[in-house]
Coordinates of C-alpha atoms and ligand atoms in Angstrom, one line a residue:
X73 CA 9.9 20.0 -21.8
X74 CA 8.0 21.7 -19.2
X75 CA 5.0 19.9 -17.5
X76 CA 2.1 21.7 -15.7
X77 CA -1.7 20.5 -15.3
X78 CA -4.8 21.7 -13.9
X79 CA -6.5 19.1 -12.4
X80 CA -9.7 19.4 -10.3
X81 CA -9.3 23.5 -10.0
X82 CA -5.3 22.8 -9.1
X83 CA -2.3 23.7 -10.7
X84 CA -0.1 20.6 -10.5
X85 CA 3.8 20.8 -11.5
X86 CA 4.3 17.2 -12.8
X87 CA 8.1 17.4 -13.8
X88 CA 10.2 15.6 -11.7
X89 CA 11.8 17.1 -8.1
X90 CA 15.8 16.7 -7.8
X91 CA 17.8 18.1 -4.9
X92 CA 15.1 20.8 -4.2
X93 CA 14.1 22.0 -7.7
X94 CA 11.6 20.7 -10.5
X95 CA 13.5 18.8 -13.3
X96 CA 11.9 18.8 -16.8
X97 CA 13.0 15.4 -19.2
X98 CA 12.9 15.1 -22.6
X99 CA 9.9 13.4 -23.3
X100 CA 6.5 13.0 -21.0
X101 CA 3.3 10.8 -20.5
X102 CA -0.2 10.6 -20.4
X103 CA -1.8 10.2 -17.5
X104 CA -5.7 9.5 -17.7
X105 CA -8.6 10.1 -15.1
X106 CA -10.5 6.6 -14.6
X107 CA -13.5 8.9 -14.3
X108 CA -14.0 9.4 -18.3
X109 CA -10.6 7.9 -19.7
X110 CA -9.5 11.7 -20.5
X111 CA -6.1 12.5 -20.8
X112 CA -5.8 14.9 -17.7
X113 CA -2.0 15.0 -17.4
X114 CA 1.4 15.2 -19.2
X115 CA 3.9 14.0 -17.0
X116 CA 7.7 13.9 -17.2
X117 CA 9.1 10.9 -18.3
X118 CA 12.1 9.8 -16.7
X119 CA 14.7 7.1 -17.0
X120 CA 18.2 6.5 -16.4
X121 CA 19.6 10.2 -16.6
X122 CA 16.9 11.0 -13.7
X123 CA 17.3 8.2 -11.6
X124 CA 21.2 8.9 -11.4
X125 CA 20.2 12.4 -10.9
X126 CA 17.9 11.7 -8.0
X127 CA 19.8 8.9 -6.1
X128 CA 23.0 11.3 -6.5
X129 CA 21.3 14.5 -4.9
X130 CA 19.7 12.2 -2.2
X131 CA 23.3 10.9 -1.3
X132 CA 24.3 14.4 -1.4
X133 CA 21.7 15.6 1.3
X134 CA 22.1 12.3 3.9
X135 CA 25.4 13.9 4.7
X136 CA 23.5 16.8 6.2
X137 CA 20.2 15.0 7.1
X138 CA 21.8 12.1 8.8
X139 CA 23.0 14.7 11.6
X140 CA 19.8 16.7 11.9
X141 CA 19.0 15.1 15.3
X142 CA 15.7 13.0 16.0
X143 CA 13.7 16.0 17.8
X144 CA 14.1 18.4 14.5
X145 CA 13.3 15.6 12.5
X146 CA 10.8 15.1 14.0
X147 CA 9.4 18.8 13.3
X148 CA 10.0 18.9 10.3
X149 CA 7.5 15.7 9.9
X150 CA 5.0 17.6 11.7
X151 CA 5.5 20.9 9.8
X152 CA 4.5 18.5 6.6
X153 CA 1.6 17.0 8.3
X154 CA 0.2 20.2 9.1
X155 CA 0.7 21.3 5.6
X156 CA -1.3 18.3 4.7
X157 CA -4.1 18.9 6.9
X158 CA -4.4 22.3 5.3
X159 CA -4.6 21.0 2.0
X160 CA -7.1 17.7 2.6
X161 CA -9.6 18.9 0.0
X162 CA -7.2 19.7 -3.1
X163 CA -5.3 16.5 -2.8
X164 CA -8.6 14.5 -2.5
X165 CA -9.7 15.9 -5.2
X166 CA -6.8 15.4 -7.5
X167 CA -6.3 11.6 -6.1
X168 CA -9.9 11.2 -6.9
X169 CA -9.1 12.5 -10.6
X170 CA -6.3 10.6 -11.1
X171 CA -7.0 7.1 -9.4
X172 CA -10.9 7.3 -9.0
X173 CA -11.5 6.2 -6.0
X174 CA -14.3 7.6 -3.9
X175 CA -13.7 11.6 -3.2
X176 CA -15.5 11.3 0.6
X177 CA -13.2 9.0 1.4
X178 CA -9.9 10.8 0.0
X179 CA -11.6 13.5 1.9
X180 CA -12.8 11.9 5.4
X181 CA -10.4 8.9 5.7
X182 CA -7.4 8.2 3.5
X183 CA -5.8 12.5 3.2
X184 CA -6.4 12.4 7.5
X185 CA -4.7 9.1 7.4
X186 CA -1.4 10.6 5.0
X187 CA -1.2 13.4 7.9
X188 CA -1.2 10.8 10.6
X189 CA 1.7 8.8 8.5
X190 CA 3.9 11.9 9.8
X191 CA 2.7 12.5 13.0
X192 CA 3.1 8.8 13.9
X193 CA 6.4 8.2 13.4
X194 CA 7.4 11.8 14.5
X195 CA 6.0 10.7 17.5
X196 CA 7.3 7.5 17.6
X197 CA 10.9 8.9 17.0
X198 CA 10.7 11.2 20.0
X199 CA 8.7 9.0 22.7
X200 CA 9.2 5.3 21.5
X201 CA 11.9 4.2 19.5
X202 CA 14.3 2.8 22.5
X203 CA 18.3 2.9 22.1
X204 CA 19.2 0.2 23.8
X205 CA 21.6 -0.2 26.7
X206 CA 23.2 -3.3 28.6
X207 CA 26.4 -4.0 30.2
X208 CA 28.8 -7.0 29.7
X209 CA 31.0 -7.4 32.9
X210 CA 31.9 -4.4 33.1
X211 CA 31.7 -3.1 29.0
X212 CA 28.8 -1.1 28.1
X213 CA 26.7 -1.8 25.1
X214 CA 25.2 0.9 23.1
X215 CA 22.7 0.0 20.4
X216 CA 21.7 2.8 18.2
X217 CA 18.8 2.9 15.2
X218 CA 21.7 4.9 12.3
X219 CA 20.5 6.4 9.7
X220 CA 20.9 4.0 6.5
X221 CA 21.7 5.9 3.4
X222 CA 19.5 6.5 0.2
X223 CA 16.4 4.6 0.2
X224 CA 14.4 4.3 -2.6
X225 CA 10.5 4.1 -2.4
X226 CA 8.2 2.4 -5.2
X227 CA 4.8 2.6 -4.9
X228 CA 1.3 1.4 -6.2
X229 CA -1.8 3.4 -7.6
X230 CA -4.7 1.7 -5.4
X231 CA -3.8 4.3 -2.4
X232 CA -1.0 6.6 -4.0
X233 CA -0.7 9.4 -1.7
X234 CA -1.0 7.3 1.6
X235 CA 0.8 4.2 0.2
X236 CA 3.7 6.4 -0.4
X237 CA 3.7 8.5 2.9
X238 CA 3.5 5.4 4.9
X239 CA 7.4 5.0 3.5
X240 CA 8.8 8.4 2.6
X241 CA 7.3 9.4 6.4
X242 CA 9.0 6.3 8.4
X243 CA 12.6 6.9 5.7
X244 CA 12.8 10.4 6.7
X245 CA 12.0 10.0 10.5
X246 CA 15.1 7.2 10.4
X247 CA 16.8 9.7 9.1
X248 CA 17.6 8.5 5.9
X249 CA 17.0 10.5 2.5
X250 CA 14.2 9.5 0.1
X251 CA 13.4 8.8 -3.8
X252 CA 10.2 8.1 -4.4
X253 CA 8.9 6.6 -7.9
X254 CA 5.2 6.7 -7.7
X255 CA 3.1 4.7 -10.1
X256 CA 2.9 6.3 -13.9
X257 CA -1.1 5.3 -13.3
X258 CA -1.3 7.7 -10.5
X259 CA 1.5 10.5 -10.2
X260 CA -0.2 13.6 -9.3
X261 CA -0.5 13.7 -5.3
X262 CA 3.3 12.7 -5.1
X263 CA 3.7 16.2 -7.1
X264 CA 1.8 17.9 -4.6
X265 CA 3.8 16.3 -1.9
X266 CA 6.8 17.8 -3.4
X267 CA 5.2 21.0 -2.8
X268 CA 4.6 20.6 0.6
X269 CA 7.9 19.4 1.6
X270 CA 9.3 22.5 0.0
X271 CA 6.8 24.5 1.9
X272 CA 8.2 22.7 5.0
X273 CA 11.8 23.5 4.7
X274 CA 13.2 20.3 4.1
X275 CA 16.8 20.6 3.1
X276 CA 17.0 20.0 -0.4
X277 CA 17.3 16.3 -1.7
X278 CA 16.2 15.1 1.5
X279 CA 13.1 14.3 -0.5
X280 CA 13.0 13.5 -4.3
X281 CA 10.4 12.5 -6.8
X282 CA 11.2 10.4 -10.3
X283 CA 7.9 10.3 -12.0
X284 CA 8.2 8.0 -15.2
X285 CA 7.1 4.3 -16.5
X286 CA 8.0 1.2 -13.8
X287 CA 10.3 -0.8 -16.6
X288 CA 12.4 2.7 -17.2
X289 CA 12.5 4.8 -14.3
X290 CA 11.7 1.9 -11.5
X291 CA 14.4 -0.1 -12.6
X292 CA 17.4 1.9 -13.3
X293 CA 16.4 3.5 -8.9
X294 CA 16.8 -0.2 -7.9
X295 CA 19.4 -1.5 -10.0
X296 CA 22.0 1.8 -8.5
X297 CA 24.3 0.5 -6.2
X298 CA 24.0 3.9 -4.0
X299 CA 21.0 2.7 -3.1
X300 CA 21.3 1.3 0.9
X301 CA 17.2 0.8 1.5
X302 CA 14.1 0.0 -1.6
X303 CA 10.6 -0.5 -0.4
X304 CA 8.4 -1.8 -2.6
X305 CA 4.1 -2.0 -2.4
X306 CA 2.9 -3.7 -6.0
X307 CA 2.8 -6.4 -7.0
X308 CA 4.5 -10.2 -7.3
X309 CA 5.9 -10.0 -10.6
X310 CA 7.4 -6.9 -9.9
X311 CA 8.5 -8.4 -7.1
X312 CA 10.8 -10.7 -8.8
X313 CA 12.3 -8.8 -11.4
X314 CA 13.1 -5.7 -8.4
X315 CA 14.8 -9.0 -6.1
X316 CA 16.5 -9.9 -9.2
X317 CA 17.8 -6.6 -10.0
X318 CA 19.0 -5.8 -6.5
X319 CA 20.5 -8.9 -6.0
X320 CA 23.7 -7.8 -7.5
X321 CA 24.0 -4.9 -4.9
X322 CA 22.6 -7.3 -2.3
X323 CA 20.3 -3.9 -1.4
X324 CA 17.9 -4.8 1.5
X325 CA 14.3 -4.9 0.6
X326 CA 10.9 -4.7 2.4
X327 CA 8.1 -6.1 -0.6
X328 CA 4.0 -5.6 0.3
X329 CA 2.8 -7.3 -1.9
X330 CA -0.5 -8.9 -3.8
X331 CA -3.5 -11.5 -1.8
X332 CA -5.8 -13.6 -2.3
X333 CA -7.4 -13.1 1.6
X334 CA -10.1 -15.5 3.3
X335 CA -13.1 -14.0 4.0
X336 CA -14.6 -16.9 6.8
X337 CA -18.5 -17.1 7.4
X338 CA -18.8 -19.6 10.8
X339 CA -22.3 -21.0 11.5
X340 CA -22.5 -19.2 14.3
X341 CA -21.9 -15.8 13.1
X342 CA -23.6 -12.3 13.5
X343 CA -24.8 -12.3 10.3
X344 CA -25.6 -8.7 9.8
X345 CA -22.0 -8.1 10.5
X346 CA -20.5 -10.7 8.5
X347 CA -23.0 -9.5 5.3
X348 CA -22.0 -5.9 5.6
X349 CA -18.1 -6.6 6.3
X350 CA -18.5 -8.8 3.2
X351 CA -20.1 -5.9 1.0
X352 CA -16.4 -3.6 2.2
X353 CA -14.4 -6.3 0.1
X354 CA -15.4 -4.7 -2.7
X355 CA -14.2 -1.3 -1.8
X356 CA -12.4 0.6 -3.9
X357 CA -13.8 -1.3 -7.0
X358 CA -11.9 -4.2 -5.3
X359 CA -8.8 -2.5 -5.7
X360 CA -7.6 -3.2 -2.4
X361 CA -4.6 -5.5 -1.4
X362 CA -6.1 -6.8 1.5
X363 CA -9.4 -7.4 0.4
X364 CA -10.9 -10.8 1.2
X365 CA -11.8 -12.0 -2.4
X366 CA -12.1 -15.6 -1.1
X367 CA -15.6 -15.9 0.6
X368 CA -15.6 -19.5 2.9
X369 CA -19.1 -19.8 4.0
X370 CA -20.0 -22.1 6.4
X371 CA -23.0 -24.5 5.2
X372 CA -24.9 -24.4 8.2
X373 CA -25.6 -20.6 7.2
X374 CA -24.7 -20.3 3.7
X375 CA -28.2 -19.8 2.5
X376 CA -28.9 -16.8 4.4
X377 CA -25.2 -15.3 4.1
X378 CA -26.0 -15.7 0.1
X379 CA -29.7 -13.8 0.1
X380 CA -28.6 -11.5 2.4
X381 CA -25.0 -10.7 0.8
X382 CA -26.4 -10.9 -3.2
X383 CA -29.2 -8.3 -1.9
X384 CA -26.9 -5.8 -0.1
X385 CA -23.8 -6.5 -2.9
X386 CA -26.0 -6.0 -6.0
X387 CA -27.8 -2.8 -4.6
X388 CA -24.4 -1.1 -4.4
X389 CA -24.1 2.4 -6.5
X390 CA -21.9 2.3 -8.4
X391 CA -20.6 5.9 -10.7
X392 CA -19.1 8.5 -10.5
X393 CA -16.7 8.7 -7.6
X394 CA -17.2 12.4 -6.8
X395 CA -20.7 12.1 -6.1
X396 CA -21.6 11.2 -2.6
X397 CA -24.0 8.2 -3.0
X398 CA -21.0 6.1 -5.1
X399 CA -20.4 3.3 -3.5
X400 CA -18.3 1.8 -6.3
X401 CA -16.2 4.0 -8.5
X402 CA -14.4 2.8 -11.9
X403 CA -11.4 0.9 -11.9
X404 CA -7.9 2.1 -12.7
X405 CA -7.2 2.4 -16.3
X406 CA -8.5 0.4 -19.9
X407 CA -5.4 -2.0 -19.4
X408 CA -6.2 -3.3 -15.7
X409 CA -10.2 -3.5 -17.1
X410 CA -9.3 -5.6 -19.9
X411 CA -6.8 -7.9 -17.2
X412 CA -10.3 -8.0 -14.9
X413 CA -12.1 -8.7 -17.9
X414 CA -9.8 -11.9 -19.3
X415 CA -9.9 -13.3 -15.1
X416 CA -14.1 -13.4 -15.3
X417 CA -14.2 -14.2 -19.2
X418 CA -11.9 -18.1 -18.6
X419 CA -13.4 -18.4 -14.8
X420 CA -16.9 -18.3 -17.2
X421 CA -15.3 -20.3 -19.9
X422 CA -14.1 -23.1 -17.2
X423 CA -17.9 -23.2 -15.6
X424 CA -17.7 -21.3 -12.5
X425 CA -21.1 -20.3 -11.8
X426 CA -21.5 -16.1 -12.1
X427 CA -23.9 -15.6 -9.5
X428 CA -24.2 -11.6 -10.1
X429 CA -22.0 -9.1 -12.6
X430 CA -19.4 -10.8 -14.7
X431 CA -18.9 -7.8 -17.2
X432 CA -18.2 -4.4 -18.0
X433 CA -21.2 -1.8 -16.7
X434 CA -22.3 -1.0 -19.9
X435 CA -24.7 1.6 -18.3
X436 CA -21.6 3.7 -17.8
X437 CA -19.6 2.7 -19.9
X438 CA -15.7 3.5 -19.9
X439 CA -14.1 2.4 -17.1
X440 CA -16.4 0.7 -14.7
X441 CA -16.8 -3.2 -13.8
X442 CA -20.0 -4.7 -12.0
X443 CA -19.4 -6.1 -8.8
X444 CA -18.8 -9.7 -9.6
X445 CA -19.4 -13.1 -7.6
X446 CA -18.8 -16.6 -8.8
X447 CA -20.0 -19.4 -6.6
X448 CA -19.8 -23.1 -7.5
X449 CA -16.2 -23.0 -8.1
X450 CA -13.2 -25.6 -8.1
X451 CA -10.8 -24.1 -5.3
X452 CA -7.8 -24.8 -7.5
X453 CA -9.4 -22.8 -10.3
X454 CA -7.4 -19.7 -11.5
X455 CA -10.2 -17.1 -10.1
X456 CA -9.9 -18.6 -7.0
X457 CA -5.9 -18.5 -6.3
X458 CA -4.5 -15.9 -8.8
X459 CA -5.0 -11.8 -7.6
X460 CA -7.8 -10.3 -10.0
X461 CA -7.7 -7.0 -8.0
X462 CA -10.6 -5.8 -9.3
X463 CA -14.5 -6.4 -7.9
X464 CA -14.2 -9.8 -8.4
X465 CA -14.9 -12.3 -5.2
X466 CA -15.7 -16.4 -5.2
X467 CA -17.6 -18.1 -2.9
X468 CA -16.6 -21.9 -1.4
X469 CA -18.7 -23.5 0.8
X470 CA -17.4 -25.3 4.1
X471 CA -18.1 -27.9 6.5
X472 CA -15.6 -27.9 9.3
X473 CA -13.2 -25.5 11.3
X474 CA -10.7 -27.8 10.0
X475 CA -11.4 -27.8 6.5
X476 CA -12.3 -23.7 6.5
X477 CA -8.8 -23.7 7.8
X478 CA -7.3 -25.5 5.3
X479 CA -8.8 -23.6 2.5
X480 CA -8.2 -20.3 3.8
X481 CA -4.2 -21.7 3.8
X482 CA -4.4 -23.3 0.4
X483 CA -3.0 -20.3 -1.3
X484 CA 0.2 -18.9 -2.5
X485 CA -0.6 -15.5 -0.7
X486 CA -0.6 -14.9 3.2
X487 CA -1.4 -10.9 3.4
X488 CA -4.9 -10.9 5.6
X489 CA -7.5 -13.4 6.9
X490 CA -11.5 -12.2 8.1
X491 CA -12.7 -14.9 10.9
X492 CA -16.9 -13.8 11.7
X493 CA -17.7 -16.2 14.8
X494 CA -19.2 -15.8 17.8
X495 CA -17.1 -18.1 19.6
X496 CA -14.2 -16.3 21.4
X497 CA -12.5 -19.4 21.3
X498 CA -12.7 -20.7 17.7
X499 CA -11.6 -17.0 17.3
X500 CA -8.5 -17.9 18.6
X501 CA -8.0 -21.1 17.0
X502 CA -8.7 -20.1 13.8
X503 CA -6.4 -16.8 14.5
X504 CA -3.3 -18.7 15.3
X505 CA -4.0 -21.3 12.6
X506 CA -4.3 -19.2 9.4
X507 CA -1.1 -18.1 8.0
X508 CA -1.2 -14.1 7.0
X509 CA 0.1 -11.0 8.4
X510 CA -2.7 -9.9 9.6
X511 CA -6.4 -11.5 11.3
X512 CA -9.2 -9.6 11.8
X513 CA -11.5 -11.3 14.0
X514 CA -15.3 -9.7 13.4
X515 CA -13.9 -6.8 11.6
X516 CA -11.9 -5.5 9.0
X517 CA -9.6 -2.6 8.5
X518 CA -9.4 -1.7 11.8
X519 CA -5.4 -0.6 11.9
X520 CA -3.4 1.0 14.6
X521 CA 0.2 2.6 13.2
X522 CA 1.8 0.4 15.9
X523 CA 1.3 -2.9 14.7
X524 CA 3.2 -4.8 12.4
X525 CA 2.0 -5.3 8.8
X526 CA 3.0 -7.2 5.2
X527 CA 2.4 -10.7 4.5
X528 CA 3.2 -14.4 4.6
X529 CA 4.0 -16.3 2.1
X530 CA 3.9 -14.5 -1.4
X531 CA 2.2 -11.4 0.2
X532 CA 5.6 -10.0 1.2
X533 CA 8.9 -9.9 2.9
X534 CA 9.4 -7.9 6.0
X535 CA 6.8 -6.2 7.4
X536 CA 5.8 -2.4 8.1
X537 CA 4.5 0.1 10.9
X538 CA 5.9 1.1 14.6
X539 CA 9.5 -0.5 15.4
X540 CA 9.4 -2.7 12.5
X541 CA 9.9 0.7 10.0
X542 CA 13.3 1.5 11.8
X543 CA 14.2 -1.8 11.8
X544 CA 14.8 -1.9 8.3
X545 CA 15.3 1.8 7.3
X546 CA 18.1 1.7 9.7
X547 CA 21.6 -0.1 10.2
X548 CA 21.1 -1.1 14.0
X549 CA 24.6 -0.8 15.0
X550 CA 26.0 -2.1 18.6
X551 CA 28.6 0.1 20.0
X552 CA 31.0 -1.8 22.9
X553 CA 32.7 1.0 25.6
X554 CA 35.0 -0.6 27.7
X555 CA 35.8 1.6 31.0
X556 CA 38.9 -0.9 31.5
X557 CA 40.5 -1.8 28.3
X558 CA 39.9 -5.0 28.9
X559 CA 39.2 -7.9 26.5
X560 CA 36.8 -10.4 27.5
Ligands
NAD1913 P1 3.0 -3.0 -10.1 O1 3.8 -4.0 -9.5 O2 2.5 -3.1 -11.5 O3 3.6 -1.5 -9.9 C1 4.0 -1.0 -8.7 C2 5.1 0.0 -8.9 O4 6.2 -0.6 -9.4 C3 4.7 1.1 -9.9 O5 5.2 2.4 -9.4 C4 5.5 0.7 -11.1 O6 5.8 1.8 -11.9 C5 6.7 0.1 -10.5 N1 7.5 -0.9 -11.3 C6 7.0 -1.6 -12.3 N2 8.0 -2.4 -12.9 C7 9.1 -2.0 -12.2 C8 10.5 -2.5 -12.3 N3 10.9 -3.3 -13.2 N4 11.4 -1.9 -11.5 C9 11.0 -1.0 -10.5 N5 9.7 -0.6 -10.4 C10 8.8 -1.1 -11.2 O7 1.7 -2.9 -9.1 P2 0.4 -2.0 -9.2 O8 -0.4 -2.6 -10.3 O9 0.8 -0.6 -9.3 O10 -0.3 -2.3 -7.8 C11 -1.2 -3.4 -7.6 C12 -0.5 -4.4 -6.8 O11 0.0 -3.9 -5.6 C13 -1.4 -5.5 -6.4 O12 -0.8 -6.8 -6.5 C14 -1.7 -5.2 -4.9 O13 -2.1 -6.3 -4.1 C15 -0.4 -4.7 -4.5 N6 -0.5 -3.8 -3.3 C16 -0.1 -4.3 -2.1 C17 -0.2 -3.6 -0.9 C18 0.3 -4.1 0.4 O14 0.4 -3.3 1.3 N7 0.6 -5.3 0.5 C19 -0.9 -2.4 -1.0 C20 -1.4 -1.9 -2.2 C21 -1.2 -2.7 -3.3

């Protein structure tokens, strides 16, 4: 059956996109807006049928894309990137509907930010990415980034659109073809995208799009043994069950995964900086991977950090994401609220202290969660290890650099630590002690294409961004020329 919707003033095709054309399935979904929980969306549906479909026209097309060379690539990712920077205010809009997070920042920051994910790597693929050369006595050796085969791309619903350019943009550059399985919470700007690649002349089923549930269409794109790359962004125990499922076809994986990140107040810290980076951990209605949900607060200065933070956190607007004041939008969809809901309800139940939110906003009913802190808790309580992913953040208090270091470590995840210190050289202590991907010292989300990201620990396997994208989307393959015909 057929699938169209209007949403936010655009006409959105939400069947799937196979070898260059839209693909209708039998049955279809319902995709909500967080903004009021309305049904905004029918979506196909697809499973098994589609996945062979999409996997068999992408292994179709890597016979023609593998030979485009790098430089046409290359324009081709720019062509798409323009196309996007055209189009910044319908798929902000639509994002917004689907996933509700803030409009001004689909608009100012993360749509910009999808364009950039194909201008960097077309760049990169042109000016950076270095075939390497060497000789041994005599032989030369040629190492060259080839073009792996099908790679299929699952991604999450926090950040759809750029979460799933920042694969299906690095995949093509490498030259390899694409399906990509956005998440059924959050399908429409990966419909758009198939729009814009069309508009762009990619050869068809270069790129295609599954859209359907994670335990139906997910699995049967990573169980295929066509399949020569799957990335992954979600989370843990999807994790496991994708590792499990492609360990038959021993299909290489790259996993970004959940966190559980220290957020570290020192004594002597700017504390106007520390408070307002503290506030940005509950961006997104805390629906962020990297988000430092564990706030380790010095003692020294944990009275002021606490007025100053409770002040600035519980004047925070939170509504309706399309309005320009929102600060805090509503969070994903009645399932994920109710998961929220049962992480605060046993943290209550097991003492920890709620020191503001804890609940619903029943002001606004549907969809949107106060921003919550718990202080006064046991560090191997379940609010403060397990992922909540929602606006949810404890507090622990600290005496030492030693023991801040050993609580930001005391965790099964490893994805990003916040150091606020004043001292350039507890900086760098603290920086080389922690274990996570990434450790911003006195800021936060500052990210630059070319360095490496993912996590530690149960954060991830492999890592993302610059070289580290062709590493794995390619085979790196070392070619020996020997002028003499010699053996060594
Ligand atoms: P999720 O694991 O529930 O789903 C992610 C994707 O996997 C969806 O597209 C879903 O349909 C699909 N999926 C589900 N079951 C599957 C299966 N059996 N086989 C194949 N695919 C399957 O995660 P989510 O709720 O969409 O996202 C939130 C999680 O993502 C959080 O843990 C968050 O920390 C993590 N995340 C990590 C990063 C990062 O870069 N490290 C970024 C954003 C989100």
């Amino acid at each position: 059956m057929k699938t169209m919707a209007l949403v936010a003033g655009a006409q959105v095709d939400t069947d799937h996109f196979i070898g260059g054309r839209r693909m209708a399935s039998e049955s279809t979904f319902e995709d909500i807006s967080p903004i009021d929980a309305r049904v905004i969306a029918e979506v196909a549906r697809g499973g098994q049928h589609e996945a062979y479909l999409a996997i068999g026209a992408a292994k179709a097309a890597f016979e023609v894309w593998r030979r485009v060379s790098p430089k046409e690539r290359a324009a081709y990712l720019h062509r798409i990137a323009d196309l996007v920077e055209e189009r910044v205010e319908v798929l902000a809009a639509v994002e917004t509907a689907d996933n509700g997070a803030l409009l001004r920042s689909h608009r100012r920051s993360v749509m910009p930010r999808v364009a950039q994910n194909f201008r960097f790597f077309a760049d990169y693929l042109t000016d950076s990415l270095e075939v390497g050369e060497f000789h041994t006595r005599g032989h030369r050796n040629h190492v060259s980034y080839d073009p792996a085969g099908v790679a299929v791309l699952i991604s999450p619903w926090n950040a759809p659109l750029m979460l799933a350019t920042w694969k299906v943009a690095p995949a093509l550059a490498a030259g390899d073809t694409v399906v990509l399985k956005p998440s059924e919470w959050s399908p429409l700007t990966a419909s758009l995208l198939a729009d814009i690649v069309t508009e762009a002349g990619l050869p068809p089923g270069v790129f295609n799009l599954v859209q359907g549930f994670g335990e139906e269409a997910g699995a049967a794109l990573v169980a295929d043994s066509r399949v020569r790359r799957i990335s992954f962004t979600g989370s843990v125990p999807t994790a496991r069950l994708i590792a499990a499922a492609c360990a038959k076809n021993l299909t290489p994986v790259s996993f970004e995964l959940g966190g559980k990140s220290p957020f570290m107040v020192f004594d002597d810290a700017d504390l106007e900086l520390a408070v307002s980076m503290a506030v940005e951990q509950y961006d997104n209605a805390g629906q962020v991977c990297l988000s430092g949900t564990r706030l380790l607060v010095q003692s020294g200065i944990w009275d002021a950090f606490m007025e100053r933070f409770v002040a600035a956190a519980t004047s925070l607007r939170q509504g309706d994401p399309r309005e320009e004041e929102t600060q805090i939008g509503p969070q994903i969809h009645p399932e994920h609220l109710a998961r929220i809901d049962g992480f605060v309800s046993r943290a209550k139940a097991s003492g920890a202290k709620v020191a503001f939110g804890g609940g619903p906003n029943q002001e606004l009913g549907g969809l949107y969660y106060r921003p919550t802190l718990f202080v006064e808790v046991d560090p191997q309580a379940e609010i403060a290890r397990e992922e909540v992913f929602g606006p949810v953040l404890v507090a622990l208090r600290f005496d030492t650099e030693a023991e801040a270091v050993a609580l930001a470590n005391d965790t099964d995840f490893g994805l990003a630590a916040m150091v606020f210190t004043s001292d350039p050289e507890r900086a760098e202590r603290v920086s080389a002690e922690v274990v996570a991907g990434t450790v911003w010292n006195n800021c936060f989300y500052v990210r630059d294409l070319r360095a490496p990201f993912g996590g530690s620990k149960r954060s991830g396997v492999g890592r993302e961004g610059g070289a580290w994208s062709f590493d794995f989307f390619c085979d790196l393959k070392n070619s020996v020329f020997s002028p003499h015909g010699w053996r060594v």
